[in-house]
Amino acid sequence: MERKYQAAMVLGGVGDALGFKNGHWEFCMNGLDIHRELAQLGGVRKIRVALPNWRVSDDTVMHIATAKALVKHGHSGDKNELIKALAMEYKNCMSNMKGRQAGITCIKSCEMLDPRSLDGCRVPFNKRGGGCGAAMRAMCIGLRYPDPDQIEDLIAVSIESGILTHHHPTGYLGALAAALFTSYAIQGKNLFEWGASLLEVLPRAKTYILNSDIDEKEENITEWDYFGKRWLEYLLDRKITEPNSEPVFPITYGVSERDDYYKTLSFHNWGGNSGHDAPMIAYDALLGCNGNWEELCNRAMFHGGDSDSTGTIAGCLFGAMHGFESVPKENYKDVEFRKELEDLSLQLCKLRSTPEESSKPVPSVYHGTPCSCDML
């Protein structure tokens, strides 16, 4: 199990770096152009993912921040302290965003956060807060709470982590989906059932919001249905709404066809840029790759959308399912922050298995100046 935890965290970083390509491929809107450049590089199996050409984006830096907060929190039952720890780590990691293209919603929300109090961790409801910034950093929550009897913790922590920067259901439910799918991968749950199971969890997430101390409940409930409706439409497209069903793909589903389809899933024609479709495209890639890393990359990392975010989620899910199986060492042995990602993965695994020994200090992975309560 440790190896799958390691692979989940490390391959999340690899998927991010591949989809990002120092910002060049993340903002390329034509998947065919990306695949032409990829062919000139010799294909994904020939790529040595390492600095300076393949840095990770804000996605991995914020995923590390989430994992650090979870590990530092350990087995404490005080959810409010975990919320403050997450806020602190998100605020800290903004000092390491040079050249990583951090999203404006994350930047502005982190500027507002004051982790000294729970009230300081609440940002206002944001009608434009439905982006993928909460989803891209939430997979490790599923590593921390992977078991079926931990579902209420997973719901609470994923939603609270998302609301810290993306106070909109489409945003924070993306965090829930990314965390939930990671837990399913660790459980060994049938991949074809993940999407339908997500829809079954959404009413419990709504109950959590209604019973929480989160302000602006009316605004949240007004915007609630979009996420579930888009997921239901997708599952109907793939014909996997019922138990024991298998996904159906178009006969022709190449680079251009995927680009066009991903746009139909999106909120504004940039596939993977929102909370609902970033995990959706990652899921679609997993369904279609048949456990093959190269094919996963073709579908989740190399397309004309928000390819680093879909790549981060897909890479993590693939690792949680398959470990490093079929992944060339060149792709991951020198990925930026590999040591930190591996260390955090082992501590998350230990939190699951040996509660009494799991709460160890985690070294900082950030090279900028961390904030402290006195600097907020």
XYZ file of C-alpha atoms in Angstrom:
376
model
C 0.000 0.000 0.000
C 2.890 2.394 0.715
C 3.995 2.116 -2.911
C 0.566 3.162 -4.177
C 0.528 6.112 -1.790
C 3.946 7.148 -3.062
C 2.883 6.723 -6.671
C -0.284 8.737 -6.106
C 1.564 11.765 -4.758
C 4.531 11.550 -7.134
C 2.557 10.861 -10.317
C 0.218 13.689 -9.430
C 3.278 15.928 -9.658
C 4.372 14.267 -12.896
C 0.944 14.708 -14.476
C 1.029 18.338 -13.450
C 4.503 18.973 -14.904
C 3.649 17.208 -18.165
C 0.389 19.076 -18.659
C 1.966 22.365 -17.614
C 5.245 22.289 -19.609
C 6.303 25.496 -17.847
C 3.008 27.095 -18.864
C 3.381 26.434 -22.579
C 1.026 23.473 -22.860
C -1.379 24.553 -20.121
C -2.316 27.593 -22.179
C -2.190 25.935 -25.610
C -5.770 25.572 -26.778
C -5.041 23.083 -29.563
C -4.323 19.491 -28.590
C -2.960 18.684 -32.050
C -0.207 21.274 -31.612
C 0.705 19.714 -28.263
C 0.849 16.222 -29.762
C 3.030 17.440 -32.642
C 5.491 18.909 -30.144
C 5.258 15.737 -28.083
C 6.203 13.646 -31.126
C 9.234 15.860 -31.721
C 10.325 15.075 -28.152
C 10.064 11.351 -28.875
C 6.801 10.789 -27.015
C 6.069 10.835 -23.310
C 8.254 7.807 -22.574
C 11.326 9.759 -23.652
C 10.657 12.779 -21.451
C 12.834 13.269 -18.384
C 10.502 15.233 -16.158
C 12.873 17.495 -14.245
C 13.855 21.107 -13.746
C 14.292 23.474 -15.489
C 12.079 22.428 -18.421
C 9.375 20.558 -16.512
C 8.630 22.399 -13.289
C 5.409 21.665 -11.457
C 2.683 24.304 -11.408
C 0.690 25.797 -8.561
C -1.357 22.564 -8.539
C 1.363 20.426 -6.975
C 2.554 23.173 -4.633
C -0.973 23.470 -3.261
C -1.411 19.679 -3.144
C 1.729 19.522 -1.009
C 0.237 22.248 1.190
C -2.919 20.180 1.711
C -0.896 17.091 2.592
C 1.292 19.018 5.034
C -1.757 20.304 6.892
C -3.269 16.824 7.090
C -0.047 15.314 8.428
C 0.533 18.085 10.947
C -3.042 17.752 12.166
C -2.543 14.027 12.661
C -5.389 12.335 14.516
C -6.698 15.385 16.303
C -10.468 15.444 16.266
C -10.683 19.229 16.149
C -11.878 20.029 12.643
C -11.547 23.776 13.200
C -7.838 23.397 13.918
C -7.446 21.480 10.651
C -9.229 24.270 8.768
C -6.802 26.786 10.248
C -3.855 24.532 9.399
C -5.030 24.272 5.787
C -5.468 28.037 5.595
C -1.963 28.567 6.951
C -0.387 26.151 4.479
C -2.280 27.651 1.534
C -1.229 31.132 2.563
C 2.387 30.024 3.049
C 2.659 28.309 -0.309
C 1.823 31.491 -2.207
C 5.468 32.475 -1.638
C 6.524 29.678 -3.997
C 4.417 30.524 -7.041
C 6.955 32.268 -9.257
C 6.650 30.782 -12.724
C 3.884 28.406 -11.643
C 0.859 30.367 -12.893
C -1.216 30.415 -9.717
C -4.899 31.088 -10.323
C -6.295 34.497 -9.487
C -9.065 33.031 -7.293
C -6.517 31.184 -5.153
C -4.253 34.234 -4.922
C -6.986 36.644 -3.891
C -8.572 34.217 -1.434
C -5.240 33.436 0.218
C -4.631 37.169 0.646
C -7.881 37.330 2.625
C -7.165 34.341 4.866
C -6.158 34.928 8.489
C -5.449 31.501 10.025
C -5.318 32.870 13.562
C -9.074 32.331 13.905
C -11.811 30.309 12.240
C -13.590 33.512 11.238
C -10.400 34.545 9.467
C -10.587 31.356 7.407
C -13.940 32.255 5.858
C -13.973 33.994 2.489
C -17.213 35.392 1.021
C -19.373 33.431 -1.387
C -17.980 33.964 -4.876
C -20.161 33.631 -7.979
C -16.933 33.192 -9.957
C -15.485 30.650 -7.528
C -16.350 27.541 -9.532
C -12.851 26.993 -10.909
C -10.700 23.877 -10.522
C -8.299 25.311 -7.920
C -9.940 23.418 -5.063
C -10.111 20.104 -6.953
C -6.491 20.046 -8.112
C -5.109 19.998 -4.549
C -7.583 17.681 -2.802
C -6.605 14.152 -3.851
C -4.472 13.539 -0.751
C -7.582 14.002 1.394
C -8.712 10.692 -0.088
C -5.374 9.188 0.953
C -5.945 10.434 4.491
C -9.557 9.210 4.670
C -9.673 6.263 2.239
C -12.012 3.860 3.984
C -15.806 3.699 3.554
C -16.384 4.351 7.259
C -14.433 7.626 6.923
C -16.755 9.118 4.323
C -18.138 11.804 6.629
C -14.613 12.996 7.429
C -13.738 12.984 3.734
C -16.825 15.035 2.893
C -16.175 17.565 5.648
C -12.456 18.044 5.034
C -12.669 18.188 1.243
C -15.485 20.749 1.341
C -13.781 22.865 3.991
C -10.469 22.762 2.121
C -12.218 23.918 -1.034
C -14.234 26.714 0.556
C -11.037 28.328 1.830
C -10.435 29.645 -1.689
C -13.402 28.565 -3.825
C -16.608 29.420 -1.986
C -18.952 28.107 -4.660
C -20.449 24.603 -4.926
C -18.959 23.952 -8.354
C -15.550 24.762 -6.900
C -15.581 22.926 -3.587
C -17.544 19.929 -4.864
C -14.660 19.465 -7.288
C -12.473 18.974 -4.214
C -14.950 16.402 -2.932
C -14.855 14.517 -6.251
C -11.045 14.457 -6.411
C -10.740 13.247 -2.807
C -13.571 10.728 -3.154
C -12.138 9.192 -6.326
C -8.741 8.840 -4.652
C -10.361 6.982 -1.763
C -12.128 4.718 -4.259
C -8.798 3.994 -5.958
C -7.238 2.969 -2.646
C -10.285 0.831 -1.802
C -10.058 -0.939 -5.159
C -13.608 0.055 -6.028
C -14.716 -0.728 -9.580
C -13.653 2.258 -11.696
C -16.868 2.151 -13.720
C -18.896 2.863 -10.557
C -17.022 5.942 -9.324
C -19.117 8.544 -11.110
C -22.487 7.134 -10.089
C -21.224 6.777 -6.514
C -20.230 10.454 -6.518
C -23.832 11.372 -7.332
C -24.985 9.280 -4.373
C -22.644 11.206 -2.058
C -23.768 14.685 -3.157
C -26.913 14.763 -0.941
C -24.710 14.080 2.088
C -22.465 16.944 1.038
C -25.503 19.214 0.806
C -26.554 18.168 4.295
C -23.079 19.036 5.532
C -23.382 22.543 4.112
C -26.847 23.064 5.582
C -25.688 21.934 9.034
C -22.391 23.826 8.989
C -21.512 27.279 10.303
C -20.721 28.421 6.754
C -22.360 31.728 5.922
C -24.435 32.437 2.811
C -26.180 29.083 2.739
C -28.912 30.424 0.466
C -26.362 31.411 -2.192
C -24.721 27.991 -1.954
C -27.981 26.095 -2.345
C -29.089 28.305 -5.238
C -25.941 27.325 -7.163
C -25.874 23.720 -5.952
C -27.493 21.747 -8.784
C -25.124 22.639 -11.639
C -22.362 20.277 -10.496
C -24.594 17.209 -10.211
C -26.451 17.948 -13.442
C -23.228 18.152 -15.441
C -21.978 14.912 -13.914
C -25.236 13.132 -14.669
C -25.075 14.326 -18.292
C -21.553 12.963 -18.576
C -22.418 9.591 -17.047
C -25.380 9.259 -19.395
C -23.027 9.986 -22.312
C -20.752 7.174 -21.167
C -23.733 4.946 -20.236
C -22.427 4.205 -16.741
C -25.277 5.344 -14.532
C -26.324 1.792 -13.609
C -24.471 -0.963 -11.702
C -22.487 -3.425 -13.843
C -22.492 -1.070 -16.845
C -19.351 -0.377 -18.883
C -18.346 2.917 -20.483
C -19.075 3.533 -24.136
C -16.776 5.814 -26.142
C -17.229 7.179 -29.662
C -15.727 5.024 -32.419
C -13.491 7.940 -33.346
C -12.122 9.628 -30.247
C -8.749 11.059 -31.177
C -7.011 14.271 -30.134
C -9.363 16.663 -31.943
C -12.475 14.767 -30.920
C -11.389 14.805 -27.281
C -10.663 18.536 -27.420
C -14.143 19.157 -28.812
C -15.785 16.893 -26.238
C -13.896 18.395 -23.316
C -15.158 21.812 -24.374
C -18.746 20.580 -24.185
C -18.107 19.487 -20.603
C -16.651 22.839 -19.632
C -18.194 25.977 -18.242
C -16.618 28.322 -20.803
C -14.889 26.246 -23.505
C -11.713 25.522 -21.555
C -11.901 21.853 -20.661
C -10.820 21.094 -17.122
C -10.817 24.659 -15.875
C -13.813 24.232 -13.542
C -14.521 22.216 -10.428
C -16.888 19.805 -12.138
C -14.940 19.046 -15.313
C -11.342 18.811 -14.040
C -12.059 15.543 -12.157
C -14.482 14.571 -14.948
C -11.823 14.729 -17.675
C -9.355 12.915 -15.415
C -12.006 10.222 -14.855
C -12.741 10.004 -18.576
C -9.028 9.479 -19.235
C -8.836 6.716 -16.633
C -11.866 4.997 -18.133
C -10.308 5.083 -21.591
C -6.651 4.300 -20.911
C -7.090 0.663 -19.775
C -4.332 1.040 -17.200
C -1.783 2.314 -19.747
C 0.215 5.338 -18.569
C 1.036 6.643 -22.040
C -2.604 6.583 -23.076
C -3.606 8.281 -19.835
C -1.172 11.092 -20.631
C -2.513 11.425 -24.170
C -6.008 11.919 -22.799
C -5.493 13.813 -19.521
C -2.186 15.706 -19.844
C -1.961 16.498 -23.566
C -5.111 18.309 -24.656
C -6.188 21.834 -25.475
C -7.648 22.620 -22.056
C -6.464 23.085 -18.489
C -4.117 20.167 -18.942
C -2.005 20.538 -15.822
C -5.053 20.379 -13.540
C -6.583 17.372 -15.282
C -3.103 15.848 -15.424
C -2.503 16.342 -11.704
C -5.756 14.625 -10.765
C -5.402 11.830 -13.334
C -1.780 11.135 -12.419
C -2.629 10.861 -8.744
C -5.594 8.564 -9.383
C -3.529 6.370 -11.701
C -0.826 6.031 -9.059
C -3.356 5.157 -6.374
C -4.748 2.436 -8.639
C -1.648 1.022 -10.323
C 1.407 2.277 -8.482
C 4.276 2.984 -10.886
C 3.186 0.163 -13.188
C 3.957 0.974 -16.868
C 5.374 4.408 -15.952
C 8.917 5.015 -17.311
C 11.369 5.970 -14.560
C 12.469 8.943 -16.672
C 9.012 10.397 -16.134
C 9.177 10.437 -12.346
C 12.635 9.815 -10.878
C 13.680 13.483 -11.009
C 10.330 15.247 -10.811
C 10.444 18.452 -8.770
C 9.632 17.917 -5.053
C 9.825 14.122 -5.414
C 11.387 13.666 -1.966
C 8.748 15.827 -0.272
C 5.934 14.091 -2.135
C 7.224 10.666 -1.132
C 7.749 11.666 2.498
C 4.253 13.092 2.764
C 2.757 10.019 1.107
C 4.376 7.717 3.662
C 3.145 9.830 6.548
C -0.383 9.856 5.117
C -0.223 6.080 4.791
C 0.966 5.796 8.369
C -1.904 8.003 9.562
C -4.238 5.417 8.119
C -2.512 2.368 9.590
C -0.735 3.266 12.861
C -2.487 6.165 14.611
C -0.273 6.219 17.659
C 2.963 6.681 15.700
C 1.933 8.826 12.790
C 2.192 12.478 13.808
C 5.726 13.521 12.849
C 6.942 17.011 11.961
C 7.038 17.666 8.233
C 9.919 19.700 6.786
C 8.961 22.748 4.757
C 9.204 22.277 0.995
C 8.818 25.925 0.130
C 11.724 28.169 -0.753
C 10.084 31.524 -0.174
C 9.505 33.208 3.155
C 6.792 31.428 5.121
C 4.217 33.526 6.885
C 3.599 33.348 10.587
C 0.718 34.621 12.637
C 2.713 37.767 13.378
C 3.083 38.466 9.652
C -0.585 38.039 8.690
